[in-house]
Amino acid sequence: MEPLKFFRPENTAVSSRPSAEQLSSLIKTSLHYPESLSHPFHQKSLCLVPVTLLLSNCSKADVDVIVDLRHKATSPESLEVHGSFTWLGQTQYKLRLKSEEMHSLQLKACFVHTGVYNLGTPRVFAKLSDQVTVFETSQQNSMPALIIINNV
């Protein structure tokens, strides 16, 4: 009887390029804010709400991140349904997150009317820091982040 021979085929190269799905989930985001807020609009016309955007690097590599707070062009119909608000301050952030690092950005949302608003508008783009690509991959957006603004 002959002994068994074990061998590994030569073409078992592991793909070094992450898939598009992997690239679109490098960064997880979460927004922290009050669920509802009462504001005396008759005394102060602007209602400012502090919002924290938490960014989590889900990979074992360093990741370059761009956060864009500018609203995408939307149809007038969607503005009627969702309402419009403004992010105050800096509108774009560029940062590098180390492997499994978390980073929080302190933001301010400004409202001029009562209503229900979706704060889930920040767009997040990311790429592996050692990639030589000229573009970042859009990160999967989380669920809508609704806030209710009431008048006192």
Short mmCIF file of N, CA and C in Angstrom, two decimals:
data_model
loop_
_atom_site.label_atom_id
_atom_site.label_comp_id
_atom_site.label_asym_id
_atom_site.label_seq_id
_atom_site.Cartn_x
_atom_site.Cartn_y
_atom_site.Cartn_z
N MET A 1 0.84 -1.17 0.00
CA MET A 1 0.00 0.00 0.00
C MET A 1 0.90 1.25 0.00
N GLU A 2 0.55 2.23 -0.86
CA GLU A 2 1.35 3.47 -0.95
C GLU A 2 0.86 4.50 0.04
N PRO A 3 1.75 5.32 0.62
CA PRO A 3 1.29 6.40 1.52
C PRO A 3 0.57 7.49 0.71
N LEU A 4 -0.39 8.13 1.36
CA LEU A 4 -1.13 9.21 0.71
C LEU A 4 -0.23 10.43 0.56
N LYS A 5 -0.39 11.11 -0.57
CA LYS A 5 0.38 12.33 -0.80
C LYS A 5 -0.59 13.51 -0.80
N PHE A 6 -0.30 14.53 0.03
CA PHE A 6 -1.10 15.74 0.06
C PHE A 6 -0.33 16.85 -0.62
N PHE A 7 -1.00 17.58 -1.47
CA PHE A 7 -0.35 18.71 -2.12
C PHE A 7 -1.34 19.84 -2.31
N ARG A 8 -0.81 21.03 -2.40
CA ARG A 8 -1.64 22.23 -2.59
C ARG A 8 -1.45 22.70 -4.03
N PRO A 9 -2.56 22.92 -4.73
CA PRO A 9 -2.41 23.44 -6.09
C PRO A 9 -1.72 24.81 -6.06
N GLU A 10 -0.97 25.09 -7.10
CA GLU A 10 -0.18 26.32 -7.14
C GLU A 10 -1.01 27.58 -7.34
N ASN A 11 -2.19 27.48 -7.90
CA ASN A 11 -2.97 28.68 -8.22
C ASN A 11 -3.99 29.02 -7.13
N THR A 12 -3.60 29.03 -5.89
CA THR A 12 -4.51 29.38 -4.80
C THR A 12 -4.25 30.80 -4.30
N ALA A 13 -3.93 31.68 -5.21
CA ALA A 13 -3.65 33.06 -4.82
C ALA A 13 -4.91 33.71 -4.24
N VAL A 14 -4.75 34.35 -3.13
CA VAL A 14 -5.85 35.06 -2.50
C VAL A 14 -5.93 36.44 -3.14
N SER A 15 -7.14 36.84 -3.51
CA SER A 15 -7.32 38.14 -4.15
C SER A 15 -6.92 39.26 -3.18
N SER A 16 -6.02 40.11 -3.62
CA SER A 16 -5.58 41.21 -2.76
C SER A 16 -6.46 42.44 -2.94
N ARG A 17 -7.32 42.40 -3.94
CA ARG A 17 -8.23 43.53 -4.18
C ARG A 17 -9.55 43.28 -3.49
N PRO A 18 -9.95 44.17 -2.58
CA PRO A 18 -11.25 44.00 -1.93
C PRO A 18 -12.38 44.18 -2.94
N SER A 19 -13.48 43.50 -2.70
CA SER A 19 -14.63 43.62 -3.59
C SER A 19 -15.29 44.98 -3.40
N ALA A 20 -16.16 45.34 -4.35
CA ALA A 20 -16.89 46.62 -4.25
C ALA A 20 -17.75 46.62 -2.99
N GLU A 21 -18.33 45.47 -2.66
CA GLU A 21 -19.15 45.38 -1.45
C GLU A 21 -18.32 45.63 -0.20
N GLN A 22 -17.10 45.06 -0.15
CA GLN A 22 -16.22 45.29 1.00
C GLN A 22 -15.82 46.77 1.08
N LEU A 23 -15.52 47.37 -0.07
CA LEU A 23 -15.11 48.78 -0.08
C LEU A 23 -16.24 49.69 0.35
N SER A 24 -17.49 49.30 0.10
CA SER A 24 -18.62 50.17 0.46
C SER A 24 -19.03 50.01 1.92
N SER A 25 -18.35 49.13 2.65
CA SER A 25 -18.69 48.99 4.07
C SER A 25 -17.44 49.08 4.97
N LEU A 26 -16.49 49.89 4.55
CA LEU A 26 -15.30 50.13 5.37
C LEU A 26 -15.64 50.92 6.62
N ILE A 27 -16.56 51.89 6.47
CA ILE A 27 -16.90 52.82 7.55
C ILE A 27 -18.37 52.66 7.91
N LYS A 28 -18.63 52.48 9.19
CA LYS A 28 -20.02 52.48 9.68
C LYS A 28 -20.26 53.84 10.33
N THR A 29 -21.45 54.37 10.14
CA THR A 29 -21.78 55.68 10.71
C THR A 29 -23.00 55.56 11.61
N SER A 30 -23.04 56.43 12.62
CA SER A 30 -24.25 56.55 13.42
C SER A 30 -24.37 58.00 13.88
N LEU A 31 -25.61 58.48 13.90
CA LEU A 31 -25.90 59.85 14.33
C LEU A 31 -26.52 59.82 15.71
N HIS A 32 -26.05 60.72 16.57
CA HIS A 32 -26.60 60.83 17.92
C HIS A 32 -27.15 62.25 18.10
N TYR A 33 -28.42 62.34 18.50
CA TYR A 33 -29.13 63.62 18.57
C TYR A 33 -30.41 63.38 19.38
N PRO A 34 -31.04 64.46 19.86
CA PRO A 34 -32.32 64.27 20.56
C PRO A 34 -33.41 63.84 19.57
N GLU A 35 -34.29 62.94 20.00
CA GLU A 35 -35.36 62.48 19.10
C GLU A 35 -36.35 63.58 18.79
N SER A 36 -36.59 64.45 19.79
CA SER A 36 -37.49 65.58 19.55
C SER A 36 -36.99 66.76 20.37
N LEU A 37 -37.38 67.94 19.93
CA LEU A 37 -36.93 69.15 20.59
C LEU A 37 -38.03 70.19 20.49
N SER A 38 -38.29 70.89 21.59
CA SER A 38 -39.25 71.99 21.58
C SER A 38 -38.47 73.30 21.60
N HIS A 39 -38.84 74.21 20.72
CA HIS A 39 -38.10 75.47 20.56
C HIS A 39 -39.08 76.64 20.47
N PRO A 40 -38.79 77.76 21.15
CA PRO A 40 -39.67 78.93 21.06
C PRO A 40 -39.37 79.76 19.80
N PHE A 41 -39.95 79.35 18.67
CA PHE A 41 -39.67 80.04 17.40
C PHE A 41 -40.12 81.50 17.43
N HIS A 42 -41.13 81.84 18.25
CA HIS A 42 -41.59 83.23 18.31
C HIS A 42 -40.55 84.13 19.01
N GLN A 43 -39.65 83.54 19.83
CA GLN A 43 -38.59 84.32 20.48
C GLN A 43 -37.28 84.27 19.71
N LYS A 44 -36.93 83.09 19.22
CA LYS A 44 -35.69 82.89 18.45
C LYS A 44 -36.06 82.16 17.16
N SER A 45 -35.75 82.79 16.03
CA SER A 45 -36.18 82.20 14.76
C SER A 45 -35.36 80.97 14.34
N LEU A 46 -34.15 80.83 14.88
CA LEU A 46 -33.31 79.69 14.50
C LEU A 46 -33.22 78.69 15.64
N CYS A 47 -33.44 77.45 15.33
CA CYS A 47 -33.30 76.36 16.30
C CYS A 47 -32.04 75.58 15.96
N LEU A 48 -31.04 75.62 16.85
CA LEU A 48 -29.77 74.92 16.63
C LEU A 48 -29.75 73.64 17.46
N VAL A 49 -29.41 72.53 16.81
CA VAL A 49 -29.40 71.23 17.48
C VAL A 49 -28.01 70.60 17.33
N PRO A 50 -27.37 70.26 18.46
CA PRO A 50 -26.09 69.56 18.35
C PRO A 50 -26.31 68.11 17.91
N VAL A 51 -25.48 67.67 16.97
CA VAL A 51 -25.56 66.31 16.43
C VAL A 51 -24.15 65.74 16.41
N THR A 52 -24.00 64.51 16.86
CA THR A 52 -22.70 63.83 16.80
C THR A 52 -22.76 62.76 15.72
N LEU A 53 -21.80 62.83 14.80
CA LEU A 53 -21.66 61.80 13.77
C LEU A 53 -20.50 60.91 14.19
N LEU A 54 -20.80 59.64 14.48
CA LEU A 54 -19.78 58.70 14.91
C LEU A 54 -19.35 57.86 13.71
N LEU A 55 -18.04 57.86 13.42
CA LEU A 55 -17.48 57.09 12.31
C LEU A 55 -16.67 55.94 12.89
N SER A 56 -16.90 54.73 12.41
CA SER A 56 -16.18 53.55 12.90
C SER A 56 -15.51 52.85 11.73
N ASN A 57 -14.20 52.69 11.81
CA ASN A 57 -13.46 51.95 10.79
C ASN A 57 -13.62 50.47 11.09
N CYS A 58 -14.28 49.75 10.19
CA CYS A 58 -14.58 48.33 10.40
C CYS A 58 -13.51 47.42 9.83
N SER A 59 -12.45 48.00 9.30
CA SER A 59 -11.43 47.18 8.65
C SER A 59 -10.18 47.09 9.52
N LYS A 60 -9.27 46.22 9.09
CA LYS A 60 -7.99 46.04 9.78
C LYS A 60 -6.92 46.92 9.15
N ALA A 61 -7.31 47.87 8.31
CA ALA A 61 -6.37 48.74 7.62
C ALA A 61 -6.72 50.20 7.88
N ASP A 62 -5.78 51.09 7.62
CA ASP A 62 -6.05 52.52 7.71
C ASP A 62 -6.94 52.93 6.54
N VAL A 63 -7.88 53.84 6.83
CA VAL A 63 -8.86 54.25 5.82
C VAL A 63 -8.91 55.78 5.76
N ASP A 64 -8.86 56.33 4.54
CA ASP A 64 -9.06 57.76 4.33
C ASP A 64 -10.56 58.00 4.13
N VAL A 65 -11.09 58.99 4.88
CA VAL A 65 -12.53 59.22 4.90
C VAL A 65 -12.82 60.67 4.51
N ILE A 66 -13.87 60.85 3.72
CA ILE A 66 -14.40 62.19 3.42
C ILE A 66 -15.86 62.20 3.85
N VAL A 67 -16.23 63.20 4.65
CA VAL A 67 -17.61 63.39 5.05
C VAL A 67 -18.09 64.67 4.37
N ASP A 68 -19.16 64.58 3.60
CA ASP A 68 -19.71 65.73 2.87
C ASP A 68 -21.10 66.03 3.42
N LEU A 69 -21.25 67.22 4.01
CA LEU A 69 -22.54 67.60 4.60
C LEU A 69 -23.44 68.36 3.63
N ARG A 70 -22.92 68.71 2.46
CA ARG A 70 -23.75 69.44 1.50
C ARG A 70 -24.86 68.54 1.02
N HIS A 71 -26.09 69.05 1.01
CA HIS A 71 -27.25 68.26 0.58
C HIS A 71 -27.15 67.98 -0.91
N LYS A 72 -27.52 66.76 -1.28
CA LYS A 72 -27.62 66.43 -2.70
C LYS A 72 -28.79 67.22 -3.26
N ALA A 73 -28.74 67.52 -4.54
CA ALA A 73 -29.87 68.20 -5.18
C ALA A 73 -31.08 67.29 -5.08
N THR A 74 -32.16 67.82 -4.53
CA THR A 74 -33.37 67.01 -4.36
C THR A 74 -34.53 67.67 -5.07
N SER A 75 -35.51 66.89 -5.37
CA SER A 75 -36.69 67.43 -6.05
C SER A 75 -37.51 68.26 -5.08
N PRO A 76 -38.26 69.24 -5.57
CA PRO A 76 -39.11 70.05 -4.70
C PRO A 76 -40.12 69.19 -3.93
N GLU A 77 -40.57 68.10 -4.54
CA GLU A 77 -41.54 67.23 -3.87
C GLU A 77 -40.95 66.63 -2.60
N SER A 78 -39.69 66.18 -2.67
CA SER A 78 -39.10 65.55 -1.48
C SER A 78 -38.84 66.58 -0.39
N LEU A 79 -38.57 67.83 -0.78
CA LEU A 79 -38.39 68.88 0.23
C LEU A 79 -39.71 69.15 0.96
N GLU A 80 -40.82 69.07 0.21
CA GLU A 80 -42.12 69.28 0.85
C GLU A 80 -42.42 68.18 1.86
N VAL A 81 -42.06 66.95 1.52
CA VAL A 81 -42.34 65.82 2.40
C VAL A 81 -41.40 65.81 3.60
N HIS A 82 -40.10 65.99 3.35
CA HIS A 82 -39.11 65.83 4.42
C HIS A 82 -38.70 67.14 5.08
N GLY A 83 -38.96 68.26 4.45
CA GLY A 83 -38.52 69.52 5.01
C GLY A 83 -37.05 69.74 4.76
N SER A 84 -36.61 70.97 4.94
CA SER A 84 -35.22 71.29 4.69
C SER A 84 -34.61 71.93 5.93
N PHE A 85 -33.35 71.64 6.16
CA PHE A 85 -32.60 72.25 7.25
C PHE A 85 -31.18 72.48 6.74
N THR A 86 -30.36 73.13 7.54
CA THR A 86 -29.00 73.45 7.13
C THR A 86 -28.01 72.95 8.17
N TRP A 87 -26.91 72.40 7.69
CA TRP A 87 -25.79 72.10 8.58
C TRP A 87 -24.98 73.38 8.72
N LEU A 88 -24.64 73.77 9.94
CA LEU A 88 -23.85 74.97 10.17
C LEU A 88 -22.37 74.61 10.28
N GLY A 89 -21.52 75.54 9.85
CA GLY A 89 -20.07 75.33 9.99
C GLY A 89 -19.47 74.65 8.78
N GLN A 90 -18.41 73.92 9.03
CA GLN A 90 -17.66 73.23 7.99
C GLN A 90 -18.56 72.24 7.26
N THR A 91 -18.45 72.19 5.92
CA THR A 91 -19.33 71.31 5.15
C THR A 91 -18.63 70.05 4.65
N GLN A 92 -17.30 70.00 4.79
CA GLN A 92 -16.59 68.80 4.35
C GLN A 92 -15.43 68.51 5.30
N TYR A 93 -15.26 67.24 5.64
CA TYR A 93 -14.20 66.81 6.55
C TYR A 93 -13.39 65.73 5.85
N LYS A 94 -12.06 65.79 5.98
CA LYS A 94 -11.19 64.75 5.46
C LYS A 94 -10.34 64.25 6.62
N LEU A 95 -10.37 62.95 6.85
CA LEU A 95 -9.59 62.40 7.95
C LEU A 95 -9.15 60.99 7.64
N ARG A 96 -8.18 60.50 8.42
CA ARG A 96 -7.69 59.14 8.29
C ARG A 96 -7.98 58.40 9.59
N LEU A 97 -8.65 57.27 9.46
CA LEU A 97 -8.94 56.44 10.63
C LEU A 97 -8.04 55.21 10.60
N LYS A 98 -7.38 54.96 11.71
CA LYS A 98 -6.54 53.77 11.82
C LYS A 98 -7.42 52.53 11.94
N SER A 99 -6.82 51.37 11.85
CA SER A 99 -7.53 50.11 11.93
C SER A 99 -8.45 50.07 13.15
N GLU A 100 -9.74 49.81 12.90
CA GLU A 100 -10.77 49.69 13.93
C GLU A 100 -10.92 50.92 14.84
N GLU A 101 -10.48 52.07 14.37
CA GLU A 101 -10.59 53.32 15.15
C GLU A 101 -11.99 53.91 15.00
N MET A 102 -12.42 54.61 16.06
CA MET A 102 -13.69 55.35 16.02
C MET A 102 -13.37 56.84 16.16
N HIS A 103 -14.17 57.67 15.49
CA HIS A 103 -13.96 59.13 15.56
C HIS A 103 -15.33 59.80 15.56
N SER A 104 -15.49 60.82 16.39
CA SER A 104 -16.78 61.52 16.39
C SER A 104 -16.60 62.95 15.91
N LEU A 105 -17.53 63.38 15.09
CA LEU A 105 -17.58 64.76 14.59
C LEU A 105 -18.76 65.45 15.26
N GLN A 106 -18.51 66.63 15.81
CA GLN A 106 -19.57 67.43 16.44
C GLN A 106 -20.14 68.36 15.38
N LEU A 107 -21.41 68.19 15.07
CA LEU A 107 -22.09 68.97 14.03
C LEU A 107 -23.21 69.79 14.64
N LYS A 108 -23.70 70.77 13.87
CA LYS A 108 -24.86 71.55 14.30
C LYS A 108 -25.85 71.64 13.15
N ALA A 109 -27.10 71.26 13.45
CA ALA A 109 -28.17 71.37 12.46
C ALA A 109 -29.02 72.60 12.82
N CYS A 110 -29.45 73.34 11.80
CA CYS A 110 -30.21 74.57 12.01
C CYS A 110 -31.58 74.43 11.33
N PHE A 111 -32.64 74.70 12.12
CA PHE A 111 -34.02 74.58 11.64
C PHE A 111 -34.71 75.93 11.79
N VAL A 112 -35.60 76.27 10.84
CA VAL A 112 -36.35 77.53 10.92
C VAL A 112 -37.85 77.29 11.07
N HIS A 113 -38.30 76.03 11.00
CA HIS A 113 -39.72 75.69 11.12
C HIS A 113 -39.88 74.43 11.95
N THR A 114 -41.08 74.25 12.47
CA THR A 114 -41.40 72.98 13.11
C THR A 114 -41.53 71.91 12.02
N GLY A 115 -41.43 70.66 12.42
CA GLY A 115 -41.61 69.58 11.46
C GLY A 115 -40.80 68.35 11.82
N VAL A 116 -40.87 67.38 10.93
CA VAL A 116 -40.09 66.15 11.05
C VAL A 116 -39.02 66.20 9.97
N TYR A 117 -37.76 66.02 10.38
CA TYR A 117 -36.63 66.16 9.47
C TYR A 117 -35.78 64.90 9.50
N ASN A 118 -35.16 64.60 8.36
CA ASN A 118 -34.23 63.47 8.26
C ASN A 118 -32.79 64.01 8.34
N LEU A 119 -32.11 63.71 9.46
CA LEU A 119 -30.73 64.15 9.63
C LEU A 119 -29.74 63.23 8.91
N GLY A 120 -30.22 62.16 8.31
CA GLY A 120 -29.32 61.19 7.68
C GLY A 120 -28.81 61.62 6.33
N THR A 121 -28.47 62.89 6.17
CA THR A 121 -28.02 63.39 4.87
C THR A 121 -26.51 63.40 4.67
N PRO A 122 -25.66 63.29 5.72
CA PRO A 122 -24.22 63.30 5.44
C PRO A 122 -23.83 62.14 4.52
N ARG A 123 -23.01 62.46 3.52
CA ARG A 123 -22.50 61.44 2.61
C ARG A 123 -21.08 61.11 3.04
N VAL A 124 -20.77 59.83 3.14
CA VAL A 124 -19.46 59.39 3.62
C VAL A 124 -18.80 58.58 2.51
N PHE A 125 -17.56 58.94 2.19
CA PHE A 125 -16.77 58.25 1.18
C PHE A 125 -15.49 57.75 1.84
N ALA A 126 -14.99 56.60 1.41
CA ALA A 126 -13.79 56.05 2.03
C ALA A 126 -12.98 55.25 1.03
N LYS A 127 -11.69 55.16 1.30
CA LYS A 127 -10.81 54.27 0.54
C LYS A 127 -9.70 53.81 1.47
N LEU A 128 -9.15 52.65 1.16
CA LEU A 128 -8.01 52.17 1.94
C LEU A 128 -6.86 53.15 1.73
N SER A 129 -6.17 53.52 2.80
CA SER A 129 -5.13 54.55 2.72
C SER A 129 -4.00 54.15 1.77
N ASP A 130 -3.71 52.86 1.67
CA ASP A 130 -2.58 52.44 0.81
C ASP A 130 -3.01 52.23 -0.64
N GLN A 131 -4.28 52.47 -0.96
CA GLN A 131 -4.74 52.36 -2.35
C GLN A 131 -4.33 53.60 -3.12
N VAL A 132 -4.02 53.42 -4.38
CA VAL A 132 -3.61 54.55 -5.21
C VAL A 132 -4.76 54.99 -6.11
N THR A 133 -5.99 54.71 -5.69
CA THR A 133 -7.14 55.10 -6.52
C THR A 133 -7.36 56.60 -6.41
N VAL A 134 -7.98 57.16 -7.44
CA VAL A 134 -8.23 58.60 -7.46
C VAL A 134 -9.60 58.93 -6.89
N PHE A 135 -10.38 57.91 -6.53
CA PHE A 135 -11.71 58.19 -5.99
C PHE A 135 -11.96 57.32 -4.76
N GLU A 136 -12.87 57.79 -3.95
CA GLU A 136 -13.28 57.05 -2.77
C GLU A 136 -14.61 56.35 -3.06
N THR A 137 -14.88 55.29 -2.35
CA THR A 137 -16.12 54.54 -2.53
C THR A 137 -17.17 55.07 -1.56
N SER A 138 -18.36 55.33 -2.08
CA SER A 138 -19.46 55.79 -1.23
C SER A 138 -19.81 54.69 -0.24
N GLN A 139 -19.97 55.07 1.03
CA GLN A 139 -20.26 54.10 2.07
C GLN A 139 -21.76 53.89 2.19
N GLN A 140 -22.14 52.68 2.55
CA GLN A 140 -23.56 52.35 2.67
C GLN A 140 -24.20 53.27 3.70
N ASN A 141 -25.32 53.86 3.30
CA ASN A 141 -26.00 54.80 4.18
C ASN A 141 -26.84 54.04 5.20
N SER A 142 -26.89 54.59 6.40
CA SER A 142 -27.68 53.96 7.43
C SER A 142 -29.15 54.33 7.26
N MET A 143 -29.96 53.91 8.18
CA MET A 143 -31.40 54.18 8.15
C MET A 143 -31.65 55.69 8.28
N PRO A 144 -32.85 56.15 7.92
CA PRO A 144 -33.17 57.56 8.13
C PRO A 144 -33.04 57.92 9.62
N ALA A 145 -32.60 59.14 9.86
CA ALA A 145 -32.41 59.62 11.23
C ALA A 145 -33.39 60.77 11.45
N LEU A 146 -34.59 60.46 11.92
CA LEU A 146 -35.66 61.46 12.01
C LEU A 146 -35.62 62.20 13.34
N ILE A 147 -35.82 63.52 13.25
CA ILE A 147 -35.92 64.37 14.43
C ILE A 147 -37.21 65.18 14.31
N ILE A 148 -37.87 65.39 15.44
CA ILE A 148 -39.12 66.18 15.45
C ILE A 148 -38.82 67.51 16.13
N ILE A 149 -39.10 68.60 15.44
CA ILE A 149 -38.91 69.94 15.97
C ILE A 149 -40.31 70.52 16.25
N ASN A 150 -40.57 70.86 17.52
CA ASN A 150 -41.85 71.39 17.94
C ASN A 150 -41.69 72.86 18.34
N ASN A 151 -42.80 73.57 18.35
CA ASN A 151 -42.82 74.95 18.85
C ASN A 151 -43.30 74.90 20.30
N VAL A 152 -42.72 75.78 21.13
CA VAL A 152 -43.13 75.82 22.55
C VAL A 152 -44.38 76.66 22.67
#
